[in-house]
Amino acid sequence: MSLSRARYKTLLLERGRLGGQARLIDRIENYPGFPCGVQGGKLMDRWIRQARRWGLKFGMKVAGKVSYKNGFFRVEIGRGQEICARAVVRCTGARFKSLGIPGEKKFFGRGLYHAAFDEAPRCKDKDVAVVGGGEAATHQALYLARFASKVYLITKDFRLKAHPLLQKRAASRDNVVPIPCSLVEKVEGSRRLERVWLRHVSNGLRRFLRVQGLFVLIGKEPEAPGIWEASQGFFVAGDARGDRFRQVAIAGGDGVRAAMECMQYLEAVAAQKP
Ligand SMILES: Cc1cc2nc3c(=O)[nH]c(=O)nc-3n(C[C@H](O)[C@H](O)[C@H](O)COP(=O)(O)OP(=O)(O)OC[C@H]3O[C@@H](n4cnc5c(N)ncnc54)[C@H](O)[C@@H]3O)c2cc1C
């Protein structure tokens, strides 16, 4: 948005839904300017409206290989087509880490998910489990607890690592059941996921939970780092940077910083022209 506002011809490529992960958050409470919090989707709609107002163009395409030659980047967008640009900002976010356990691939989308926002209403009066002890896991467990009859919160450590406020909220919900010091070993079922097998980290005891859903939120890793050829004029913003702290406000601020660095670079390139 900052680039199009500065009158640079800017195209934003998106392979899925504009707004990314923030759309998965039912209420963002730590984004400045919203004293009562804001629904992730609503905040993203505002970002998009503001960007459109300043002339940002959107291309609903997957950015493939990015290469650099003679001062220009070429971004493959499929079917032999490519986009030519003086500068590129990679803000491809991060993907959810998987558990790497038997049954995970088979039941993905059939009882096993990473995000609860769309799925939660379908969990009404069911028992579900969330694996992970961080912010996203606790956040999702609390959201699911509004619908599900029971939400098991499986953590490999003794306690949650989420913000103390979220920990307190989880502890105060009767239907959020902590399962500490446990590793998920495998998932089973027939057509859909039905059982989650656990192993206690210290005594090695195994048991299973009968659940209709498992939400895997054990962290994220930067998306598609391999296909991008870095060079001058190439910038990275948001979760794609692989930083420890991942927040909407950080991603937004990072985008502004990358845009400013990009403008500085483009001005320097323009000044070099004879
Ligand atoms: C469950 C959950 C709860 C969270 N809660 C909070 C919270 O309460 N507060 C908070 O501040 N943050 C929260 N976060 C973190 C926050 O959502 C992220 O840090 C932030 O949205 C990252 O923004 P981003 O633009 O860097 O990445 P993303 O939002 O991941 O956006 C990247 C976009 O790039 C697109 N993309 C990727 N590869 C390509 C490609 N090759 N071609 C085209 N498009 C591509 C993706 O489709 C995606 O839309 C939460 C995250 C989750 C998952």
Short mmCIF file of C-alpha atoms and ligand atoms in Angstrom, two decimals:
data_model
loop_
_atom_site.label_atom_id
_atom_site.label_comp_id
_atom_site.label_asym_id
_atom_site.label_seq_id
_atom_site.Cartn_x
_atom_site.Cartn_y
_atom_site.Cartn_z
CA MET A 1 0.00 0.00 0.00
CA SER A 2 2.82 2.42 0.93
CA LEU A 3 4.38 1.81 -2.50
CA SER A 4 1.21 2.46 -4.50
CA ARG A 5 0.52 5.52 -2.34
CA ALA A 6 3.96 6.78 -3.38
CA ARG A 7 2.80 6.26 -6.98
CA TYR A 8 4.89 3.19 -7.75
CA LYS A 9 3.14 0.69 -10.00
CA THR A 10 2.62 -2.12 -7.48
CA LEU A 11 1.07 -5.56 -7.83
CA LEU A 12 0.26 -7.82 -4.90
CA LEU A 13 0.20 -11.51 -5.79
CA GLU A 14 -1.96 -13.78 -3.60
CA ARG A 15 -2.50 -17.49 -4.09
CA GLY A 16 -5.32 -17.89 -1.57
CA ARG A 17 -7.39 -15.41 0.39
CA LEU A 18 -6.31 -11.79 0.64
CA GLY A 19 -5.47 -11.10 4.26
CA GLY A 20 -3.64 -14.37 4.95
CA GLN A 21 -3.48 -15.87 8.42
CA ALA A 22 -5.04 -12.89 10.14
CA ARG A 23 -8.34 -14.09 8.69
CA LEU A 24 -8.07 -17.12 10.98
CA ILE A 25 -8.18 -15.02 14.14
CA ASP A 26 -11.61 -14.50 15.62
CA ARG A 27 -10.51 -11.56 17.78
CA ILE A 28 -7.21 -9.71 17.65
CA GLU A 29 -6.78 -7.95 20.96
CA ASN A 30 -3.24 -6.67 20.57
CA TYR A 31 -3.51 -4.64 17.37
CA PRO A 32 -3.20 -0.90 18.14
CA GLY A 33 -6.27 1.26 17.71
CA PHE A 34 -8.97 -1.27 18.59
CA PRO A 35 -9.73 -1.00 22.33
CA CYS A 36 -12.27 -3.84 22.19
CA GLY A 37 -10.29 -5.97 19.74
CA VAL A 38 -11.19 -6.63 16.13
CA GLN A 39 -12.07 -9.69 14.10
CA GLY A 40 -9.08 -10.66 11.90
CA GLY A 41 -11.19 -10.76 8.71
CA LYS A 42 -12.66 -7.31 9.39
CA LEU A 43 -9.22 -5.81 9.98
CA MET A 44 -7.94 -7.35 6.74
CA ASP A 45 -10.95 -6.02 4.80
CA ARG A 46 -9.99 -2.55 6.05
CA TRP A 47 -6.36 -3.04 4.97
CA ILE A 48 -7.54 -4.13 1.51
CA ARG A 49 -9.97 -1.22 1.16
CA GLN A 50 -7.26 1.25 2.14
CA ALA A 51 -4.77 -0.33 -0.29
CA ARG A 52 -7.32 -0.26 -3.15
CA ARG A 53 -8.00 3.41 -2.44
CA TRP A 54 -4.32 4.10 -3.11
CA GLY A 55 -4.36 2.13 -6.33
CA LEU A 56 -2.73 -1.16 -5.29
CA LYS A 57 -3.50 -3.87 -7.85
CA PHE A 58 -4.20 -7.45 -6.80
CA GLY A 59 -3.34 -10.53 -8.84
CA MET A 60 -4.82 -13.80 -7.60
CA LYS A 61 -1.86 -15.91 -8.71
CA VAL A 62 0.81 -18.11 -7.20
CA ALA A 63 4.26 -16.56 -7.33
CA GLY A 64 6.59 -19.27 -8.56
CA LYS A 65 10.31 -19.01 -9.20
CA VAL A 66 11.77 -15.55 -8.84
CA SER A 67 14.97 -14.83 -10.77
CA TYR A 68 17.08 -11.72 -11.26
CA LYS A 69 18.89 -10.51 -14.37
CA ASN A 70 20.21 -7.13 -15.52
CA GLY A 71 18.39 -5.09 -12.88
CA PHE A 72 15.01 -6.82 -13.27
CA PHE A 73 13.23 -9.59 -11.39
CA ARG A 74 11.13 -12.14 -13.22
CA VAL A 75 8.37 -13.77 -11.22
CA GLU A 76 6.82 -16.89 -12.75
CA ILE A 77 3.04 -16.96 -12.31
CA GLY A 78 2.19 -20.16 -14.16
CA ARG A 79 1.19 -21.15 -17.73
CA GLY A 80 4.46 -19.75 -19.04
CA GLN A 81 3.54 -16.27 -17.84
CA GLU A 82 5.82 -14.04 -15.81
CA ILE A 83 5.87 -10.62 -14.27
CA CYS A 84 8.79 -8.30 -14.66
CA ALA A 85 9.62 -5.95 -11.77
CA ARG A 86 12.39 -3.66 -10.59
CA ALA A 87 11.92 -4.77 -6.97
CA VAL A 88 10.23 -7.60 -5.09
CA VAL A 89 8.96 -7.83 -1.52
CA ARG A 90 8.46 -11.37 -0.29
CA CYS A 91 5.71 -11.55 2.35
CA THR A 92 4.69 -15.16 1.89
CA GLY A 93 4.12 -15.77 5.60
CA ALA A 94 4.84 -19.02 7.37
CA ARG A 95 3.32 -22.46 7.14
CA PHE A 96 2.11 -24.55 10.05
CA LYS A 97 4.54 -27.21 11.22
CA SER A 98 3.26 -30.74 11.07
CA LEU A 99 3.72 -33.45 13.68
CA GLY A 100 5.20 -35.98 11.25
CA ILE A 101 3.23 -38.86 12.81
CA PRO A 102 1.34 -41.80 11.28
CA GLY A 103 -2.15 -40.85 10.11
CA GLU A 104 -1.46 -37.12 9.92
CA LYS A 105 -1.59 -36.86 6.12
CA LYS A 106 -4.52 -39.27 5.82
CA PHE A 107 -6.75 -37.29 8.19
CA PHE A 108 -5.68 -33.80 7.17
CA GLY A 109 -8.96 -32.01 6.40
CA ARG A 110 -10.91 -34.97 7.80
CA GLY A 111 -10.68 -34.25 11.49
CA LEU A 112 -7.14 -32.88 11.53
CA TYR A 113 -6.67 -29.14 10.96
CA HIS A 114 -4.36 -26.26 11.70
CA ALA A 115 -6.90 -23.48 12.04
CA ALA A 116 -10.07 -23.62 14.07
CA PHE A 117 -11.80 -20.47 12.93
CA ASP A 118 -13.78 -22.01 10.06
CA GLU A 119 -14.08 -25.44 11.66
CA ALA A 120 -15.15 -24.48 15.20
CA PRO A 121 -18.93 -24.16 14.58
CA ARG A 122 -18.89 -27.75 13.23
CA CYS A 123 -17.39 -28.93 16.54
CA LYS A 124 -20.56 -28.07 18.46
CA ASP A 125 -21.09 -30.52 21.36
CA LYS A 126 -18.12 -32.63 20.28
CA ASP A 127 -14.85 -33.46 22.03
CA VAL A 128 -11.79 -32.09 20.26
CA ALA A 129 -8.08 -31.66 21.02
CA VAL A 130 -5.52 -28.97 20.35
CA VAL A 131 -1.82 -29.79 20.34
CA GLY A 132 0.65 -27.01 21.16
CA GLY A 133 1.24 -24.80 24.16
CA GLY A 134 1.91 -21.42 22.59
CA GLU A 135 -0.18 -18.39 21.82
CA ALA A 136 -1.90 -19.73 18.69
CA ALA A 137 -2.79 -23.07 20.32
CA THR A 138 -4.23 -21.47 23.44
CA HIS A 139 -6.07 -18.90 21.37
CA GLN A 140 -7.63 -21.64 19.24
CA ALA A 141 -8.47 -23.82 22.24
CA LEU A 142 -10.37 -20.93 23.81
CA TYR A 143 -12.24 -20.28 20.60
CA LEU A 144 -13.12 -23.96 20.19
CA ALA A 145 -14.31 -24.09 23.82
CA ARG A 146 -17.20 -21.84 22.84
CA PHE A 147 -18.59 -24.61 20.65
CA ALA A 148 -17.12 -27.98 21.66
CA SER A 149 -18.19 -29.82 24.79
CA LYS A 150 -14.58 -30.56 25.71
CA VAL A 151 -11.25 -29.25 24.39
CA TYR A 152 -8.16 -31.21 25.40
CA LEU A 153 -5.10 -28.98 25.31
CA ILE A 154 -2.09 -31.24 24.76
CA THR A 155 1.33 -29.81 25.59
CA LYS A 156 4.73 -31.45 25.69
CA ASP A 157 5.80 -29.17 28.55
CA PHE A 158 4.35 -28.97 32.01
CA ARG A 159 2.68 -25.62 31.38
CA LEU A 160 1.54 -23.36 28.55
CA LYS A 161 3.89 -20.81 26.98
CA ALA A 162 1.11 -18.47 25.92
CA HIS A 163 0.56 -14.94 27.22
CA PRO A 164 -0.39 -15.06 30.96
CA LEU A 165 -3.78 -13.57 30.14
CA LEU A 166 -4.55 -16.43 27.74
CA GLN A 167 -3.27 -18.96 30.29
CA LYS A 168 -5.62 -17.52 32.88
CA ARG A 169 -8.55 -17.65 30.50
CA ALA A 170 -7.81 -21.27 29.58
CA ALA A 171 -7.58 -22.22 33.28
CA SER A 172 -10.94 -20.60 33.98
CA ARG A 173 -12.78 -22.59 31.29
CA ASP A 174 -14.28 -25.81 32.67
CA ASN A 175 -14.30 -27.45 29.27
CA VAL A 176 -10.61 -26.80 28.48
CA VAL A 177 -8.81 -29.86 29.84
CA PRO A 178 -5.00 -29.60 30.01
CA ILE A 179 -3.02 -32.69 29.05
CA PRO A 180 0.55 -31.70 29.98
CA CYS A 181 3.85 -33.56 29.36
CA SER A 182 2.40 -35.51 26.44
CA LEU A 183 3.48 -36.19 22.88
CA VAL A 184 1.07 -37.10 20.10
CA GLU A 185 2.30 -40.38 18.61
CA LYS A 186 -0.31 -41.21 15.99
CA VAL A 187 -3.89 -40.55 14.93
CA GLU A 188 -6.39 -43.21 13.95
CA GLY A 189 -9.91 -43.55 12.62
CA SER A 190 -11.84 -45.03 9.75
CA ARG A 191 -13.06 -42.33 7.34
CA ARG A 192 -12.43 -39.48 9.76
CA LEU A 193 -10.08 -39.01 12.69
CA GLU A 194 -11.40 -40.72 15.82
CA ARG A 195 -8.49 -41.35 18.19
CA VAL A 196 -5.35 -39.46 19.19
CA TRP A 197 -2.62 -41.59 20.76
CA LEU A 198 -0.43 -39.96 23.41
CA ARG A 199 2.79 -40.86 25.19
CA HIS A 200 3.75 -39.30 28.50
CA VAL A 201 7.17 -37.66 28.15
CA SER A 202 8.59 -38.90 31.47
CA ASN A 203 6.91 -42.22 32.33
CA GLY A 204 6.34 -43.31 28.71
CA LEU A 205 2.76 -44.43 29.43
CA ARG A 206 0.51 -44.56 26.37
CA ARG A 207 -3.19 -43.77 26.17
CA PHE A 208 -5.64 -42.46 23.63
CA LEU A 209 -8.24 -39.71 23.53
CA ARG A 210 -11.47 -40.24 21.65
CA VAL A 211 -12.00 -36.98 19.74
CA GLN A 212 -13.66 -35.76 16.56
CA GLY A 213 -11.05 -33.15 15.80
CA LEU A 214 -7.36 -32.47 16.34
CA PHE A 215 -5.97 -28.99 15.78
CA VAL A 216 -2.21 -28.97 15.29
CA LEU A 217 -0.62 -25.66 16.36
CA ILE A 218 2.97 -26.48 17.20
CA GLY A 219 4.59 -23.53 15.47
CA LYS A 220 5.36 -22.31 11.98
CA GLU A 221 8.23 -22.16 9.54
CA PRO A 222 8.86 -19.63 6.74
CA GLU A 223 7.01 -20.48 3.52
CA ALA A 224 8.84 -21.44 0.30
CA PRO A 225 12.29 -20.01 0.98
CA GLY A 226 13.99 -21.98 -1.81
CA ILE A 227 12.53 -20.51 -4.97
CA TRP A 228 13.49 -16.91 -4.44
CA GLU A 229 16.70 -15.52 -5.81
CA ALA A 230 17.78 -12.77 -3.45
CA SER A 231 19.56 -9.74 -4.85
CA GLN A 232 19.57 -5.99 -4.49
CA GLY A 233 15.99 -4.83 -4.72
CA PHE A 234 14.68 -7.91 -2.91
CA PHE A 235 13.04 -7.41 0.47
CA VAL A 236 11.31 -9.67 2.99
CA ALA A 237 8.54 -8.74 5.41
CA GLY A 238 6.30 -10.33 8.03
CA ASP A 239 6.35 -13.97 9.13
CA ALA A 240 8.42 -14.85 6.05
CA ARG A 241 11.42 -13.32 7.84
CA GLY A 242 11.42 -16.31 10.17
CA ASP A 243 11.63 -14.14 13.28
CA ARG A 244 10.69 -15.51 16.67
CA PHE A 245 7.89 -13.00 17.14
CA ARG A 246 4.97 -13.21 14.73
CA GLN A 247 2.12 -10.76 15.07
CA VAL A 248 -0.21 -8.84 12.80
CA ALA A 249 1.17 -5.49 14.02
CA ILE A 250 4.74 -6.69 13.41
CA ALA A 251 3.88 -7.95 9.91
CA GLY A 252 2.13 -4.65 9.08
CA GLY A 253 5.01 -2.55 10.40
CA ASP A 254 7.49 -4.76 8.64
CA GLY A 255 5.60 -4.26 5.37
CA VAL A 256 5.88 -0.50 5.79
CA ARG A 257 9.63 -0.79 6.52
CA ALA A 258 10.16 -3.03 3.47
CA ALA A 259 8.20 -0.59 1.31
CA MET A 260 10.35 2.32 2.49
CA GLU A 261 13.56 0.39 1.82
CA CYS A 262 12.16 -0.52 -1.57
CA MET A 263 11.39 3.13 -2.39
CA GLN A 264 14.89 4.14 -1.37
CA TYR A 265 16.30 1.46 -3.66
CA LEU A 266 14.08 2.48 -6.59
CA GLU A 267 15.02 6.13 -6.15
CA ALA A 268 18.72 5.17 -6.20
CA VAL A 269 18.15 3.10 -9.38
CA ALA A 270 16.31 6.03 -11.03
CA ALA A 271 19.12 8.44 -10.05
CA GLN A 272 21.69 6.19 -11.76
CA LYS A 273 19.92 6.39 -15.11
CA PRO A 274 21.75 8.59 -17.62
C1 LIG B 1 -4.42 -19.18 15.04
C2 LIG B 1 -3.62 -17.93 14.99
C3 LIG B 1 -3.82 -16.94 15.96
C4 LIG B 1 -3.06 -15.78 15.91
N1 LIG B 1 -3.34 -14.81 16.81
C5 LIG B 1 -2.73 -13.62 16.71
C6 LIG B 1 -3.12 -12.52 17.56
O1 LIG B 1 -4.00 -12.64 18.41
N2 LIG B 1 -2.48 -11.35 17.37
C7 LIG B 1 -1.51 -11.15 16.44
O2 LIG B 1 -1.00 -10.04 16.30
N3 LIG B 1 -1.13 -12.18 15.63
C8 LIG B 1 -1.70 -13.40 15.74
N4 LIG B 1 -1.33 -14.42 14.90
C9 LIG B 1 -0.18 -14.22 14.00
C10 LIG B 1 -0.51 -13.39 12.76
O3 LIG B 1 -1.69 -13.86 12.16
C11 LIG B 1 0.64 -13.43 11.77
O4 LIG B 1 1.85 -13.10 12.39
C12 LIG B 1 0.44 -12.46 10.61
O5 LIG B 1 -0.86 -12.58 10.07
C13 LIG B 1 1.51 -12.70 9.54
O6 LIG B 1 1.24 -11.93 8.40
P1 LIG B 1 2.10 -12.15 7.05
O7 LIG B 1 1.52 -11.21 6.07
O8 LIG B 1 3.55 -12.08 7.34
O9 LIG B 1 1.83 -13.65 6.62
P2 LIG B 1 0.46 -14.36 6.18
O10 LIG B 1 -0.68 -13.80 6.91
O11 LIG B 1 0.75 -15.82 6.31
O12 LIG B 1 0.31 -13.96 4.66
C14 LIG B 1 1.10 -14.52 3.66
C15 LIG B 1 0.27 -14.62 2.42
O13 LIG B 1 1.11 -14.98 1.33
C16 LIG B 1 0.41 -15.87 0.50
N5 LIG B 1 1.40 -16.66 -0.24
C17 LIG B 1 2.34 -17.51 0.26
N6 LIG B 1 3.10 -18.01 -0.73
C18 LIG B 1 2.63 -17.44 -1.89
C19 LIG B 1 3.01 -17.56 -3.25
N7 LIG B 1 4.03 -18.32 -3.63
N8 LIG B 1 2.32 -16.84 -4.16
C20 LIG B 1 1.28 -16.04 -3.80
N9 LIG B 1 0.88 -15.89 -2.52
C21 LIG B 1 1.55 -16.59 -1.57
C22 LIG B 1 -0.42 -16.72 1.47
O14 LIG B 1 -1.52 -17.30 0.80
C23 LIG B 1 -0.81 -15.69 2.50
O15 LIG B 1 -2.07 -15.11 2.23
C24 LIG B 1 -2.06 -15.60 14.91
C25 LIG B 1 -1.85 -16.60 13.96
C26 LIG B 1 -2.61 -17.76 13.99
C27 LIG B 1 -2.38 -18.81 12.95
#
